[in-house]
Amino acid sequence: MLQAKNLTKVYNGHPALANVSFTVNPGEIFCLLGANGAGKTTTINLFLNFIEPSDGEAVIGEWNVAEAPLETKKLLAYIPENLMLYPNLTGLENLDYFSNLAGKKHTNKELEAYLAEAGLQPDAVHKRVSNYSKGMRQKVGIAIALAKQAKVLLLDEPTSGLDPKASNEFATLLKKLSTQGVATLMATHDLFRAKETGTHIGIMKEGKLVETLTTEQINHADLEKLYLQHMN
Amino acid sequence: MNMILKIAAKEMKEVLRDGRFRVLSALCLVLLVVAAFSGKRYYDFVNAQHKEAAEKERLNWTSQEAKNPHSAAHYGTYAFKPKYPMSLLDQGVDKYTGVSIYLEAHVRNEAQFIAAQDQTGLSRFGDLTPDFVLLFLVPLLIILVGFNAITRERESGTLRLLQSMGVSPERLAVGKWLGIMMPVILLTTISFFLAALFLGNLSDFGELSWSALLILFGVYVLYYAIFSNIVLLVSAWVNKSSIAFVILLAVWMVACLGMPKVVTNLADQLYPYPTQQEFMEAVNEDKKKGLDGHDPWNDAARKLEQEVLAEYGVDSVQQLPFNFDGYLMQKGEEHEAEIFFKHYEHLKEIYEKQSRLYRNAAALSPFLPARFLSMAMCRTDYHSHWHFSNEAEKYRLEMMNALNMDFADNSRYGDWSYKSDPELWNKIQPFDYTPPTYASVLSANTGNFVVLVVWLAVSFGFVVIRCTTLKP
């Protein structure tokens, strides 16, 4: 569903990403681990066509992202580290707007159901987003993904700064979506969450994917050891 | 289409919920209403004066005693320029052109009673008029509302989410554009609706043309659409709202304040108008060389006398079937009119050259064509004044012809004591001015329309191009 083929991105002669290849199949959650500047966000931006690869290609479904940016975006949902919405609109209005942009038509009832499924408390639905906490905004982001019926999720440190409960709820939702066949690519710093939620783990360092493994292969302590080995 | 409307609706919802638009548009409406009411007071005042003066002058004219028709020609009368309801919306150059022309023998006079002359030097601060609000303030409102239309999304991070949705850049551009335009169109519609109510209820409502008002509305919407494009283009181009704001303010200053004044200075430098003194000297110079109706001994008069005698096959002017003095007077009048016509045509040529400069400068400022179209539709531009002045001159010549020929046909040569029946004063119809039709006003302003439409198309093209390459 999601494929990186020798993805390379060079900024002013400095490689931010070098020959990164991996595949995420439907139902899998691929967690990218690595220090800041390792190339996690660059990888996600390449799948979003926010930047163009210097070499290699990012593929979503059957399309090369750089060649079919609009088609591939129809398949994906994106939740950045700090998901920003329109503060003057309510949560429901934001969801309505974005699902409309995605070309979906939903009734208000359906939209409310998506927000409830994403875990947003019912009394917040009709409040302006300017009063929302970060966790509540992330939930609207999930609801957007649900309403869009995305086949691919691109998550850039979505749980950083969330309290453990909110983080746990988020992980539960991800697992639920993966059972529905959604392919997820998630950049994260949270080893524990990656082991608990992910099906696959990739460790990145200085623009290279240095390790790829399944979470079944490894326990939490060994994962941490392996990660630190690479970082040192 | 549906998606575009959704984008526009969301933008509009945000704009309307944002305090800026509410406060600024309320302010604009209040200023418009105040301007309209103070304009109406002046309008009523001028119209009442006009009516009273026209009746009085007519009475003065018709109640003249029996006298030599040429004395009546010297006595003269006045032509009054009517004020039209739409001049309340845009006063144009009315303040500087004068309201009446004194019609007398031998001289083509300039219009007198110029409003600006009757005011103190403080009037230089300018009057509050609807055209000021419509031409200067509403574009500023568009800038204040729209400068961060795209930079805000970039700064707050919503642009990333927006761009991840797979919406085509053209639709985004059109949607955003409509989002700015719709509140502005709303405001313009309310303003013109109020104007229609207001102007429609003026006591002498006969002159208000609804189609002209509608065309004026169209001109302003076109003008605002261009500004919306510029606002959107700059907002899409730069990264920061503050930079977009500064750039747009600079654009506004150049387009609305700077360019018109620069072009005016340039026009005066390149194509200077003669001073009143130079103009009259040139006219007098030409007059000296030519026929003088009051002086039968000058060369041109002697020549005319010979020609007329030859034509009628008689030896002396006494044998002519009409009074040669009257005939000479009329020929002199015609000759002087030609001289005036020639010199006024020269002024007009200079004016046309200046106009061309303004039209060329419109490539740098959409304000200029909008300004000219607005004045033209309100019949307060210089062309309208020119037309009135020409019509008054035509009337003056007809009047002089009737008076001089009455003298020529009904008296004998040398009979300066001839007095015509006061019935003659009544036979000369009062001056009834008909302004040029709107169709001819429009066709004279095709160039301005074309420039505005080109501005709209090109600026919108740039917006779409910029949006297709927009990255978060």
mmCIF file of N, CA and C in Angstrom, chain A residues 45 48-50 52 70 73-74 76 78 80 83-90 93 96-98 100-103 105 128 144 148, chain B residues 2-3 6-8 10-11 13-14 17-18 152-153 156-169 172 176 471-472:
data_model
loop_
_atom_site.group_PDB
_atom_site.id
_atom_site.type_symbol
_atom_site.label_atom_id
_atom_site.label_comp_id
_atom_site.label_asym_id
_atom_site.label_seq_id
_atom_site.Cartn_x
_atom_site.Cartn_y
_atom_site.Cartn_z
ATOM 1 N N ASN A 45 7.088 13.854 4.557
ATOM 2 C CA ASN A 45 6.836 14.950 3.613
ATOM 3 C C ASN A 45 6.943 14.500 2.162
ATOM 4 N N LEU A 48 3.799 12.979 1.153
ATOM 5 C CA LEU A 48 2.751 14.000 1.002
ATOM 6 C C LEU A 48 2.994 14.907 -0.207
ATOM 7 N N ASN A 49 4.140 14.688 -0.868
ATOM 8 C CA ASN A 49 4.518 15.558 -1.993
ATOM 9 C C ASN A 49 4.724 17.011 -1.566
ATOM 10 N N PHE A 50 4.974 17.231 -0.295
ATOM 11 C CA PHE A 50 5.299 18.590 0.143
ATOM 12 C C PHE A 50 6.709 18.944 -0.323
ATOM 13 N N GLU A 52 9.923 17.284 -3.122
ATOM 14 C CA GLU A 52 10.138 16.312 -4.192
ATOM 15 C C GLU A 52 11.427 15.541 -3.949
ATOM 16 N N LEU A 70 -2.482 14.499 -6.446
ATOM 17 C CA LEU A 70 -3.875 14.618 -6.011
ATOM 18 C C LEU A 70 -4.509 13.250 -5.769
ATOM 19 N N LYS A 73 -3.197 11.687 -2.585
ATOM 20 C CA LYS A 73 -3.700 12.360 -1.381
ATOM 21 C C LYS A 73 -5.134 11.949 -1.058
ATOM 22 N N LYS A 74 -5.852 11.505 -2.094
ATOM 23 C CA LYS A 74 -7.220 11.046 -1.847
ATOM 24 C C LYS A 74 -7.217 9.799 -0.955
ATOM 25 N N LEU A 76 -4.888 9.079 1.428
ATOM 26 C CA LEU A 76 -4.199 9.164 2.718
ATOM 27 C C LEU A 76 -4.828 10.171 3.674
ATOM 28 N N TYR A 78 -3.389 12.555 7.065
ATOM 29 C CA TYR A 78 -2.124 13.008 7.642
ATOM 30 C C TYR A 78 -2.401 13.682 8.972
ATOM 31 N N PRO A 80 -0.144 15.693 11.680
ATOM 32 C CA PRO A 80 1.176 16.176 12.073
ATOM 33 C C PRO A 80 1.326 16.202 13.594
ATOM 34 N N LEU A 83 -1.466 19.180 15.256
ATOM 35 C CA LEU A 83 -2.499 19.359 14.243
ATOM 36 C C LEU A 83 -3.245 20.666 14.487
ATOM 37 N N MET A 84 -3.225 21.554 13.478
ATOM 38 C CA MET A 84 -3.876 22.848 13.635
ATOM 39 C C MET A 84 -5.162 22.888 12.834
ATOM 40 N N LEU A 85 -6.180 23.442 13.473
ATOM 41 C CA LEU A 85 -7.485 23.581 12.813
ATOM 42 C C LEU A 85 -7.849 25.062 12.775
ATOM 43 N N TYR A 86 -8.991 25.367 12.181
ATOM 44 C CA TYR A 86 -9.423 26.766 12.105
ATOM 45 C C TYR A 86 -10.070 27.178 13.423
ATOM 46 N N PRO A 87 -9.427 28.082 14.159
ATOM 47 C CA PRO A 87 -9.880 28.372 15.524
ATOM 48 C C PRO A 87 -11.269 28.994 15.599
ATOM 49 N N ASN A 88 -11.679 29.707 14.539
ATOM 50 C CA ASN A 88 -12.988 30.363 14.584
ATOM 51 C C ASN A 88 -14.141 29.417 14.261
ATOM 52 N N LEU A 89 -13.810 28.196 13.842
ATOM 53 C CA LEU A 89 -14.864 27.233 13.510
ATOM 54 C C LEU A 89 -14.947 26.189 14.619
ATOM 55 N N THR A 90 -16.111 25.556 14.727
ATOM 56 C CA THR A 90 -16.265 24.506 15.735
ATOM 57 C C THR A 90 -15.594 23.230 15.243
ATOM 58 N N GLU A 93 -17.538 21.848 12.409
ATOM 59 C CA GLU A 93 -17.372 22.618 11.165
ATOM 60 C C GLU A 93 -16.016 22.337 10.524
ATOM 61 N N ASP A 96 -16.328 18.955 8.934
ATOM 62 C CA ASP A 96 -17.173 19.077 7.748
ATOM 63 C C ASP A 96 -16.368 19.653 6.587
ATOM 64 N N TYR A 97 -15.606 20.721 6.881
ATOM 65 C CA TYR A 97 -14.821 21.382 5.841
ATOM 66 C C TYR A 97 -13.798 20.424 5.243
ATOM 67 N N PHE A 98 -13.024 19.763 6.122
ATOM 68 C CA PHE A 98 -11.950 18.917 5.595
ATOM 69 C C PHE A 98 -12.498 17.674 4.883
ATOM 70 N N ASN A 100 -15.221 17.613 3.276
ATOM 71 C CA ASN A 100 -15.684 18.130 1.983
ATOM 72 C C ASN A 100 -14.527 18.289 1.011
ATOM 73 N N LEU A 101 -13.418 18.815 1.516
ATOM 74 C CA LEU A 101 -12.242 18.976 0.653
ATOM 75 C C LEU A 101 -11.763 17.625 0.153
ATOM 76 N N ALA A 102 -11.952 16.603 0.976
ATOM 77 C CA ALA A 102 -11.535 15.267 0.561
ATOM 78 C C ALA A 102 -12.541 14.660 -0.412
ATOM 79 N N GLY A 103 -13.607 15.401 -0.686
ATOM 80 C CA GLY A 103 -14.586 14.942 -1.671
ATOM 81 C C GLY A 103 -15.638 14.023 -1.079
ATOM 82 N N LYS A 105 -19.138 13.330 1.207
ATOM 83 C CA LYS A 105 -20.346 14.006 1.678
ATOM 84 C C LYS A 105 -20.901 13.231 2.866
ATOM 85 N N ARG A 128 -16.030 26.200 19.556
ATOM 86 C CA ARG A 128 -14.969 26.630 18.638
ATOM 87 C C ARG A 128 -13.649 25.995 19.029
ATOM 88 N N ILE A 144 -11.111 13.157 11.011
ATOM 89 C CA ILE A 144 -10.958 13.507 9.591
ATOM 90 C C ILE A 144 -10.508 12.269 8.803
ATOM 91 N N LYS A 148 -12.691 10.506 5.981
ATOM 92 C CA LYS A 148 -12.095 10.432 4.640
ATOM 93 C C LYS A 148 -12.005 8.990 4.169
ATOM 94 N N ASN B 2 -19.046 22.396 -6.273
ATOM 95 C CA ASN B 2 -19.510 22.250 -4.906
ATOM 96 C C ASN B 2 -18.374 22.497 -3.922
ATOM 97 N N MET B 3 -17.187 21.939 -4.266
ATOM 98 C CA MET B 3 -16.046 22.075 -3.367
ATOM 99 C C MET B 3 -15.609 23.535 -3.273
ATOM 100 N N LYS B 6 -17.841 25.275 -1.038
ATOM 101 C CA LYS B 6 -17.569 24.907 0.362
ATOM 102 C C LYS B 6 -16.389 25.711 0.896
ATOM 103 N N ILE B 7 -15.342 25.798 0.067
ATOM 104 C CA ILE B 7 -14.163 26.560 0.489
ATOM 105 C C ILE B 7 -14.558 28.009 0.724
ATOM 106 N N ALA B 8 -15.305 28.562 -0.252
ATOM 107 C CA ALA B 8 -15.712 29.964 -0.155
ATOM 108 C C ALA B 8 -16.577 30.181 1.082
ATOM 109 N N LYS B 10 -16.643 28.497 3.846
ATOM 110 C CA LYS B 10 -15.851 28.419 5.076
ATOM 111 C C LYS B 10 -15.032 29.693 5.262
ATOM 112 N N GLU B 11 -14.434 30.196 4.155
ATOM 113 C CA GLU B 11 -13.652 31.441 4.242
ATOM 114 C C GLU B 11 -14.545 32.577 4.705
ATOM 115 N N LYS B 13 -17.371 32.390 6.305
ATOM 116 C CA LYS B 13 -17.783 32.194 7.688
ATOM 117 C C LYS B 13 -16.699 32.730 8.624
ATOM 118 N N GLU B 14 -15.449 32.426 8.288
ATOM 119 C CA GLU B 14 -14.346 32.899 9.125
ATOM 120 C C GLU B 14 -14.261 34.421 9.108
ATOM 121 N N ARG B 17 -17.058 35.911 11.083
ATOM 122 C CA ARG B 17 -16.935 35.715 12.532
ATOM 123 C C ARG B 17 -15.795 36.551 13.101
ATOM 124 N N ASP B 18 -14.865 36.893 12.235
ATOM 125 C CA ASP B 18 -13.738 37.715 12.653
ATOM 126 C C ASP B 18 -14.239 39.147 12.847
ATOM 127 N N ARG B 152 -1.938 33.189 6.937
ATOM 128 C CA ARG B 152 -2.451 32.710 8.222
ATOM 129 C C ARG B 152 -2.452 31.183 8.254
ATOM 130 N N GLU B 153 -2.874 30.574 7.124
ATOM 131 C CA GLU B 153 -2.908 29.113 7.051
ATOM 132 C C GLU B 153 -1.490 28.552 7.127
ATOM 133 N N SER B 156 -0.231 29.176 10.899
ATOM 134 C CA SER B 156 -0.844 28.371 11.949
ATOM 135 C C SER B 156 -0.684 26.883 11.664
ATOM 136 N N GLY B 157 -0.316 26.525 10.458
ATOM 137 C CA GLY B 157 -0.081 25.120 10.148
ATOM 138 C C GLY B 157 -1.260 24.433 9.485
ATOM 139 N N THR B 158 -2.393 25.141 9.332
ATOM 140 C CA THR B 158 -3.540 24.508 8.684
ATOM 141 C C THR B 158 -3.283 24.248 7.206
ATOM 142 N N LEU B 159 -2.308 24.984 6.637
ATOM 143 C CA LEU B 159 -2.015 24.780 5.220
ATOM 144 C C LEU B 159 -1.528 23.348 4.964
ATOM 145 N N ARG B 160 -0.780 22.775 5.930
ATOM 146 C CA ARG B 160 -0.290 21.401 5.768
ATOM 147 C C ARG B 160 -1.456 20.436 5.669
ATOM 148 N N LEU B 161 -2.397 20.615 6.595
ATOM 149 C CA LEU B 161 -3.557 19.723 6.603
ATOM 150 C C LEU B 161 -4.382 19.916 5.328
ATOM 151 N N LEU B 162 -4.536 21.186 4.980
ATOM 152 C CA LEU B 162 -5.301 21.535 3.780
ATOM 153 C C LEU B 162 -4.683 20.891 2.548
ATOM 154 N N GLN B 163 -3.353 20.993 2.463
ATOM 155 C CA GLN B 163 -2.651 20.472 1.289
ATOM 156 C C GLN B 163 -2.632 18.946 1.276
ATOM 157 N N SER B 164 -2.858 18.326 2.438
ATOM 158 C CA SER B 164 -2.842 16.862 2.466
ATOM 159 C C SER B 164 -4.190 16.283 2.060
ATOM 160 N N MET B 165 -5.168 17.172 1.811
ATOM 161 C CA MET B 165 -6.519 16.693 1.517
ATOM 162 C C MET B 165 -6.710 16.302 0.051
ATOM 163 N N GLY B 166 -5.799 16.701 -0.790
ATOM 164 C CA GLY B 166 -5.941 16.362 -2.203
ATOM 165 C C GLY B 166 -6.908 17.273 -2.937
ATOM 166 N N VAL B 167 -6.979 18.529 -2.515
ATOM 167 C CA VAL B 167 -7.848 19.479 -3.216
ATOM 168 C C VAL B 167 -7.018 20.180 -4.292
ATOM 169 N N SER B 168 -7.609 20.357 -5.474
ATOM 170 C CA SER B 168 -6.830 20.920 -6.576
ATOM 171 C C SER B 168 -6.565 22.403 -6.327
ATOM 172 N N PRO B 169 -5.372 22.850 -6.695
ATOM 173 C CA PRO B 169 -4.983 24.232 -6.388
ATOM 174 C C PRO B 169 -5.889 25.265 -7.047
ATOM 175 N N LEU B 172 -8.874 25.635 -4.908
ATOM 176 C CA LEU B 172 -8.507 26.354 -3.691
ATOM 177 C C LEU B 172 -8.428 27.857 -3.975
ATOM 178 N N LYS B 176 -10.870 30.532 -2.294
ATOM 179 C CA LYS B 176 -10.318 31.594 -1.440
ATOM 180 C C LYS B 176 -10.727 32.966 -1.963
ATOM 181 N N LYS B 471 3.485 25.481 -1.675
ATOM 182 C CA LYS B 471 3.926 24.397 -0.787
ATOM 183 C C LYS B 471 3.777 24.872 0.644
ATOM 184 N N PRO B 472 3.417 23.970 1.543
ATOM 185 C CA PRO B 472 3.219 24.401 2.927
ATOM 186 C C PRO B 472 4.543 24.758 3.608
#
